[in-house]
């Protein structure tokens, strides 16, 4: 091969490599742009009070996510991909004696909204080992709790204020007083819980609150056996087998701030 051929071959390889690199770069950039666009398109923002959306996991189980902002202060939630998750992206809550908001996800019926195929409402006596899994992120300042909120009524209702009992299972809290030293501690589903109960009143209605508060706070539970907590409440005659369980809610009661609180994953069965 002469010198001219060698130079031409070298230049040809150089230009070919440059062209391939340029095309590859365009493909990578286009793919990145497509992924970014898809991610952006799959994010749903909810900033209106009581705004809600449907969500489903990969098994097709249906849930509803709701921005229960009854305090009227600015709050936004976001959901990714229509999956059972949400993040509190903005919260200006600043309340005193009672929470200002309860952003949550649920199975069953709540205030006229019902998920499909849940089997709820159902009589307590007819429940089939209700379980739930909940994974959260709790990197937030302010005053809040991370809790299940499970409602009961003497009749089968799908909207309105239930009065048969409110079963709360607190996984964690921030900025709230600790239980007193004489608060009873019970053992349910492989963990210790403070147990308290009292009658509350609101808007002309009264009902019993049953609060299980985890002694050792956690950010997640896996296959939590709800029947253990329900049976404990039945033994105290706080809930009766003839009552109806309406839903399984999981969310954050927020008194103040709460930015960044998140449900990463939620699953439940009645």
Short mmCIF file of C-alpha atoms in Angstrom, two decimals:
data_model
loop_
_atom_site.label_atom_id
_atom_site.label_comp_id
_atom_site.label_asym_id
_atom_site.label_seq_id
_atom_site.Cartn_x
_atom_site.Cartn_y
_atom_site.Cartn_z
CA UNK A 1 0.00 0.00 0.00
CA UNK A 2 1.33 3.45 -0.87
CA UNK A 3 1.25 6.49 1.38
CA UNK A 4 -1.79 8.00 -0.35
CA UNK A 5 -3.86 4.83 0.22
CA UNK A 6 -2.89 4.72 3.85
CA UNK A 7 -3.92 8.36 4.35
CA UNK A 8 -7.25 7.85 2.56
CA UNK A 9 -8.02 4.73 4.63
CA UNK A 10 -7.19 6.52 7.84
CA UNK A 11 -9.40 9.47 6.93
CA UNK A 12 -12.26 7.16 5.93
CA UNK A 13 -12.13 5.30 9.25
CA UNK A 14 -11.99 8.60 11.12
CA UNK A 15 -14.99 10.04 9.32
CA UNK A 16 -16.94 6.76 9.68
CA UNK A 17 -16.22 6.59 13.43
CA UNK A 18 -17.27 10.21 13.83
CA UNK A 19 -20.50 9.60 11.96
CA UNK A 20 -21.32 6.51 14.06
CA UNK A 21 -20.56 8.40 17.24
CA UNK A 22 -22.76 11.29 16.13
CA UNK A 23 -25.67 8.98 15.29
CA UNK A 24 -25.21 7.04 18.53
CA UNK A 25 -25.16 10.31 20.46
CA UNK A 26 -28.37 11.44 18.79
CA UNK A 27 -30.03 8.13 19.63
CA UNK A 28 -28.93 8.35 23.28
CA UNK A 29 -30.09 11.96 23.55
CA UNK A 30 -33.41 11.09 21.89
CA UNK A 31 -33.89 8.13 24.24
CA UNK A 32 -33.10 10.26 27.27
CA UNK A 33 -35.52 12.92 26.09
CA UNK A 34 -38.18 10.26 25.53
CA UNK A 35 -37.67 8.78 29.00
CA UNK A 36 -37.77 12.23 30.58
CA UNK A 37 -40.94 13.08 28.65
CA UNK A 38 -42.59 9.82 29.71
CA UNK A 39 -41.62 10.37 33.34
CA UNK A 40 -42.99 13.91 33.21
CA UNK A 41 -46.20 12.78 31.54
CA UNK A 42 -46.77 10.03 34.11
CA UNK A 43 -46.60 12.39 37.10
CA UNK A 44 -49.97 13.61 38.37
CA UNK A 45 -50.23 16.66 40.63
CA UNK A 46 -53.15 17.13 43.03
CA UNK A 47 -53.42 20.53 44.68
CA UNK A 48 -57.17 21.05 45.03
CA UNK A 49 -58.79 20.15 48.37
CA UNK A 50 -60.34 16.66 48.22
CA UNK A 51 -58.92 16.05 44.74
CA UNK A 52 -58.50 12.34 44.09
CA UNK A 53 -57.26 9.88 41.50
CA UNK A 54 -57.35 6.14 40.86
CA UNK A 55 -54.23 4.00 41.17
CA UNK A 56 -53.46 0.33 40.58
CA UNK A 57 -50.57 -2.00 41.25
CA UNK A 58 -49.09 -4.44 38.74
CA UNK A 59 -51.58 -7.10 39.80
CA UNK A 60 -54.44 -4.81 38.83
CA UNK A 61 -55.63 -4.16 42.39
CA UNK A 62 -57.37 -0.79 42.55
CA UNK A 63 -56.87 2.00 45.09
CA UNK A 64 -57.76 5.67 45.40
CA UNK A 65 -55.41 8.49 46.42
CA UNK A 66 -57.06 11.55 47.97
CA UNK A 67 -55.88 15.00 48.99
CA UNK A 68 -58.01 15.30 52.13
CA UNK A 69 -57.12 18.91 52.82
CA UNK A 70 -59.95 19.87 55.16
CA UNK A 71 -57.94 22.65 56.81
CA UNK A 72 -58.03 24.71 53.61
CA UNK A 73 -54.33 25.57 53.64
CA UNK A 74 -52.23 25.03 50.55
CA UNK A 75 -51.21 21.42 49.96
CA UNK A 76 -50.09 19.48 46.90
CA UNK A 77 -49.51 15.78 46.31
CA UNK A 78 -47.92 14.02 43.36
CA UNK A 79 -48.30 10.50 42.05
CA UNK A 80 -45.93 8.63 39.77
CA UNK A 81 -47.15 6.36 37.00
CA UNK A 82 -50.62 5.71 38.40
CA UNK A 83 -49.08 3.27 40.89
CA UNK A 84 -50.05 3.13 44.62
CA UNK A 85 -47.73 5.94 45.75
CA UNK A 86 -47.76 9.64 46.54
CA UNK A 87 -45.53 12.43 47.84
CA UNK A 88 -46.56 15.55 49.74
CA UNK A 89 -44.76 18.09 47.56
CA UNK A 90 -46.12 21.27 49.17
CA UNK A 91 -47.70 21.80 52.55
CA UNK A 92 -48.42 25.06 54.33
CA UNK A 93 -50.32 23.37 57.14
CA UNK A 94 -50.00 25.19 60.46
CA UNK A 95 -52.69 23.99 62.81
CA UNK A 96 -53.05 23.77 66.55
CA UNK A 97 -55.26 21.25 68.28
CA UNK A 98 -56.36 19.15 65.30
CA UNK A 99 -54.75 18.06 62.01
CA UNK A 100 -55.16 20.31 58.99
CA UNK A 101 -54.91 17.58 56.36
CA UNK A 102 -54.79 13.85 55.78
CA UNK A 103 -53.27 12.96 52.40
CA UNK A 104 -53.93 9.25 52.01
CA UNK A 105 -54.45 6.16 49.86
CA UNK A 106 -57.21 3.67 50.53
CA UNK A 107 -59.01 0.46 49.71
CA UNK A 108 -62.78 0.26 50.14
CA UNK A 109 -65.19 3.20 50.44
CA UNK A 110 -64.56 6.68 51.81
CA UNK A 111 -66.84 9.70 51.46
CA UNK A 112 -68.63 8.45 48.37
CA UNK A 113 -65.55 7.06 46.65
CA UNK A 114 -65.18 3.28 46.33
CA UNK A 115 -62.45 1.11 44.87
CA UNK A 116 -63.46 -1.71 42.57
CA UNK A 117 -63.21 -5.34 43.62
CA UNK A 118 -62.21 -4.68 47.24
CA UNK A 119 -65.05 -6.53 48.94
CA UNK A 120 -65.48 -3.58 51.29
CA UNK A 121 -67.61 -2.60 53.11
CA UNK A 122 -67.83 -6.00 54.78
CA UNK A 123 -69.14 -7.24 58.10
CA UNK A 124 -66.43 -7.75 60.69
CA UNK A 125 -67.61 -11.33 61.14
CA UNK A 126 -67.12 -11.98 57.40
CA UNK A 127 -63.61 -10.54 57.00
CA UNK A 128 -61.06 -12.88 55.41
CA UNK A 129 -57.81 -12.17 57.26
CA UNK A 130 -57.34 -8.54 56.19
CA UNK A 131 -53.69 -7.65 55.63
CA UNK A 132 -51.74 -4.65 54.41
CA UNK A 133 -48.26 -3.59 53.36
CA UNK A 134 -47.14 0.02 53.51
CA UNK A 135 -43.72 1.49 52.73
CA UNK A 136 -43.17 5.16 53.55
CA UNK A 137 -40.58 7.93 53.52
CA UNK A 138 -40.76 10.12 56.62
CA UNK A 139 -38.01 12.70 56.06
CA UNK A 140 -40.12 15.69 57.02
CA UNK A 141 -40.14 18.34 59.68
CA UNK A 142 -43.14 19.75 61.47
CA UNK A 143 -45.90 17.92 63.31
CA UNK A 144 -47.47 14.80 61.82
CA UNK A 145 -48.16 11.11 62.20
CA UNK A 146 -48.02 8.17 59.79
CA UNK A 147 -51.11 6.09 60.42
CA UNK A 148 -53.65 3.63 59.20
CA UNK A 149 -57.18 4.93 59.60
CA UNK A 150 -59.77 2.16 59.41
CA UNK A 151 -63.43 3.04 59.79
CA UNK A 152 -66.40 1.02 61.05
CA UNK A 153 -70.12 1.63 61.15
CA UNK A 154 -73.20 -0.14 62.45
CA UNK A 155 -74.65 -0.13 58.94
CA UNK A 156 -73.27 -0.57 55.43
CA UNK A 157 -72.52 2.97 54.32
CA UNK A 158 -70.30 4.28 51.52
CA UNK A 159 -70.37 7.99 52.36
CA UNK A 160 -70.89 10.29 55.32
CA UNK A 161 -69.49 10.21 58.83
CA UNK A 162 -69.01 6.68 60.19
CA UNK A 163 -69.68 6.33 63.91
CA UNK A 164 -68.99 2.66 64.66
CA UNK A 165 -65.33 3.24 65.44
CA UNK A 166 -62.08 4.62 64.07
CA UNK A 167 -59.16 2.21 64.34
CA UNK A 168 -55.83 4.03 64.04
CA UNK A 169 -52.49 2.22 63.79
CA UNK A 170 -49.65 4.72 64.14
CA UNK A 171 -46.34 3.62 62.67
CA UNK A 172 -44.55 6.84 63.62
CA UNK A 173 -45.05 10.49 64.54
CA UNK A 174 -43.04 13.69 64.73
CA UNK A 175 -43.51 16.68 67.01
CA UNK A 176 -46.31 15.08 69.03
CA UNK A 177 -46.28 14.19 72.75
CA UNK A 178 -45.24 10.67 73.66
CA UNK A 179 -47.73 8.40 75.44
CA UNK A 180 -47.75 8.65 79.22
CA UNK A 181 -45.82 6.19 81.37
CA UNK A 182 -49.02 4.41 82.43
CA UNK A 183 -50.27 3.83 78.89
CA UNK A 184 -50.95 0.10 78.41
CA UNK A 185 -48.68 -1.77 76.01
CA UNK A 186 -49.94 -4.74 74.01
CA UNK A 187 -48.26 -7.21 71.65
CA UNK A 188 -49.79 -7.52 68.18
CA UNK A 189 -48.32 -8.86 64.93
CA UNK A 190 -44.76 -9.24 66.25
CA UNK A 191 -44.48 -5.73 67.73
CA UNK A 192 -45.36 -3.74 70.86
CA UNK A 193 -48.00 -1.02 70.69
CA UNK A 194 -49.31 1.59 73.09
CA UNK A 195 -53.09 1.18 73.27
CA UNK A 196 -55.49 4.02 74.03
CA UNK A 197 -59.16 4.63 73.35
CA UNK A 198 -61.54 7.54 73.85
CA UNK A 199 -64.75 9.10 72.55
CA UNK A 200 -64.42 12.05 70.19
CA UNK A 201 -66.99 14.55 68.87
CA UNK A 202 -67.20 16.50 65.63
CA UNK A 203 -69.99 18.28 63.75
CA UNK A 204 -72.73 16.74 65.85
CA UNK A 205 -71.36 13.20 65.61
CA UNK A 206 -69.50 11.13 68.17
CA UNK A 207 -67.52 7.92 67.80
CA UNK A 208 -64.79 5.91 69.50
CA UNK A 209 -61.15 6.24 68.49
CA UNK A 210 -58.99 3.16 69.08
CA UNK A 211 -55.32 4.03 68.78
CA UNK A 212 -52.46 1.55 68.50
CA UNK A 213 -49.16 3.45 68.55
CA UNK A 214 -45.98 1.55 67.79
CA UNK A 215 -43.53 1.58 70.70
CA UNK A 216 -40.60 1.34 68.28
CA UNK A 217 -41.47 3.58 65.31
CA UNK A 218 -41.05 2.25 61.80
CA UNK A 219 -41.30 3.40 58.21
CA UNK A 220 -42.85 0.24 56.84
CA UNK A 221 -44.92 -2.82 57.61
CA UNK A 222 -45.20 -5.95 55.48
CA UNK A 223 -48.33 -8.11 55.55
CA UNK A 224 -49.56 -6.46 58.73
CA UNK A 225 -52.30 -8.64 60.19
CA UNK A 226 -55.21 -6.28 60.74
CA UNK A 227 -57.43 -8.97 62.21
CA UNK A 228 -55.22 -9.04 65.32
CA UNK A 229 -55.95 -5.36 66.01
CA UNK A 230 -59.65 -5.76 65.21
CA UNK A 231 -59.97 -8.75 67.55
CA UNK A 232 -58.26 -6.81 70.33
CA UNK A 233 -60.81 -4.01 69.87
CA UNK A 234 -63.64 -6.58 69.86
CA UNK A 235 -62.39 -8.02 73.15
CA UNK A 236 -62.78 -4.56 74.68
CA UNK A 237 -66.27 -4.28 73.14
CA UNK A 238 -65.12 -1.21 71.20
CA UNK A 239 -66.01 -2.86 67.87
CA UNK A 240 -68.63 -5.57 67.35
CA UNK A 241 -68.68 -8.45 64.89
CA UNK A 242 -71.96 -7.16 63.46
CA UNK A 243 -70.35 -3.85 62.46
CA UNK A 244 -69.18 -3.11 58.93
CA UNK A 245 -65.56 -2.36 58.08
CA UNK A 246 -65.66 0.35 55.43
CA UNK A 247 -62.09 0.84 54.31
CA UNK A 248 -58.37 0.57 54.92
CA UNK A 249 -56.81 4.05 54.73
CA UNK A 250 -53.10 4.83 55.05
CA UNK A 251 -51.75 8.36 55.19
CA UNK A 252 -50.33 11.22 57.18
CA UNK A 253 -52.23 13.40 59.63
CA UNK A 254 -50.50 16.76 59.27
CA UNK A 255 -50.69 19.56 61.81
CA UNK A 256 -47.72 21.55 60.50
CA UNK A 257 -45.35 21.31 57.52
CA UNK A 258 -45.00 17.66 56.41
CA UNK A 259 -43.26 18.44 53.11
CA UNK A 260 -41.69 15.29 51.70
CA UNK A 261 -43.84 12.71 53.47
CA UNK A 262 -44.39 9.90 51.01
CA UNK A 263 -46.05 6.58 50.41
CA UNK A 264 -43.64 4.56 48.28
CA UNK A 265 -45.88 1.53 48.04
CA UNK A 266 -49.22 0.41 49.43
CA UNK A 267 -51.18 -2.82 49.24
CA UNK A 268 -54.18 -4.13 51.15
CA UNK A 269 -56.89 -6.73 51.11
CA UNK A 270 -60.13 -6.90 53.04
#
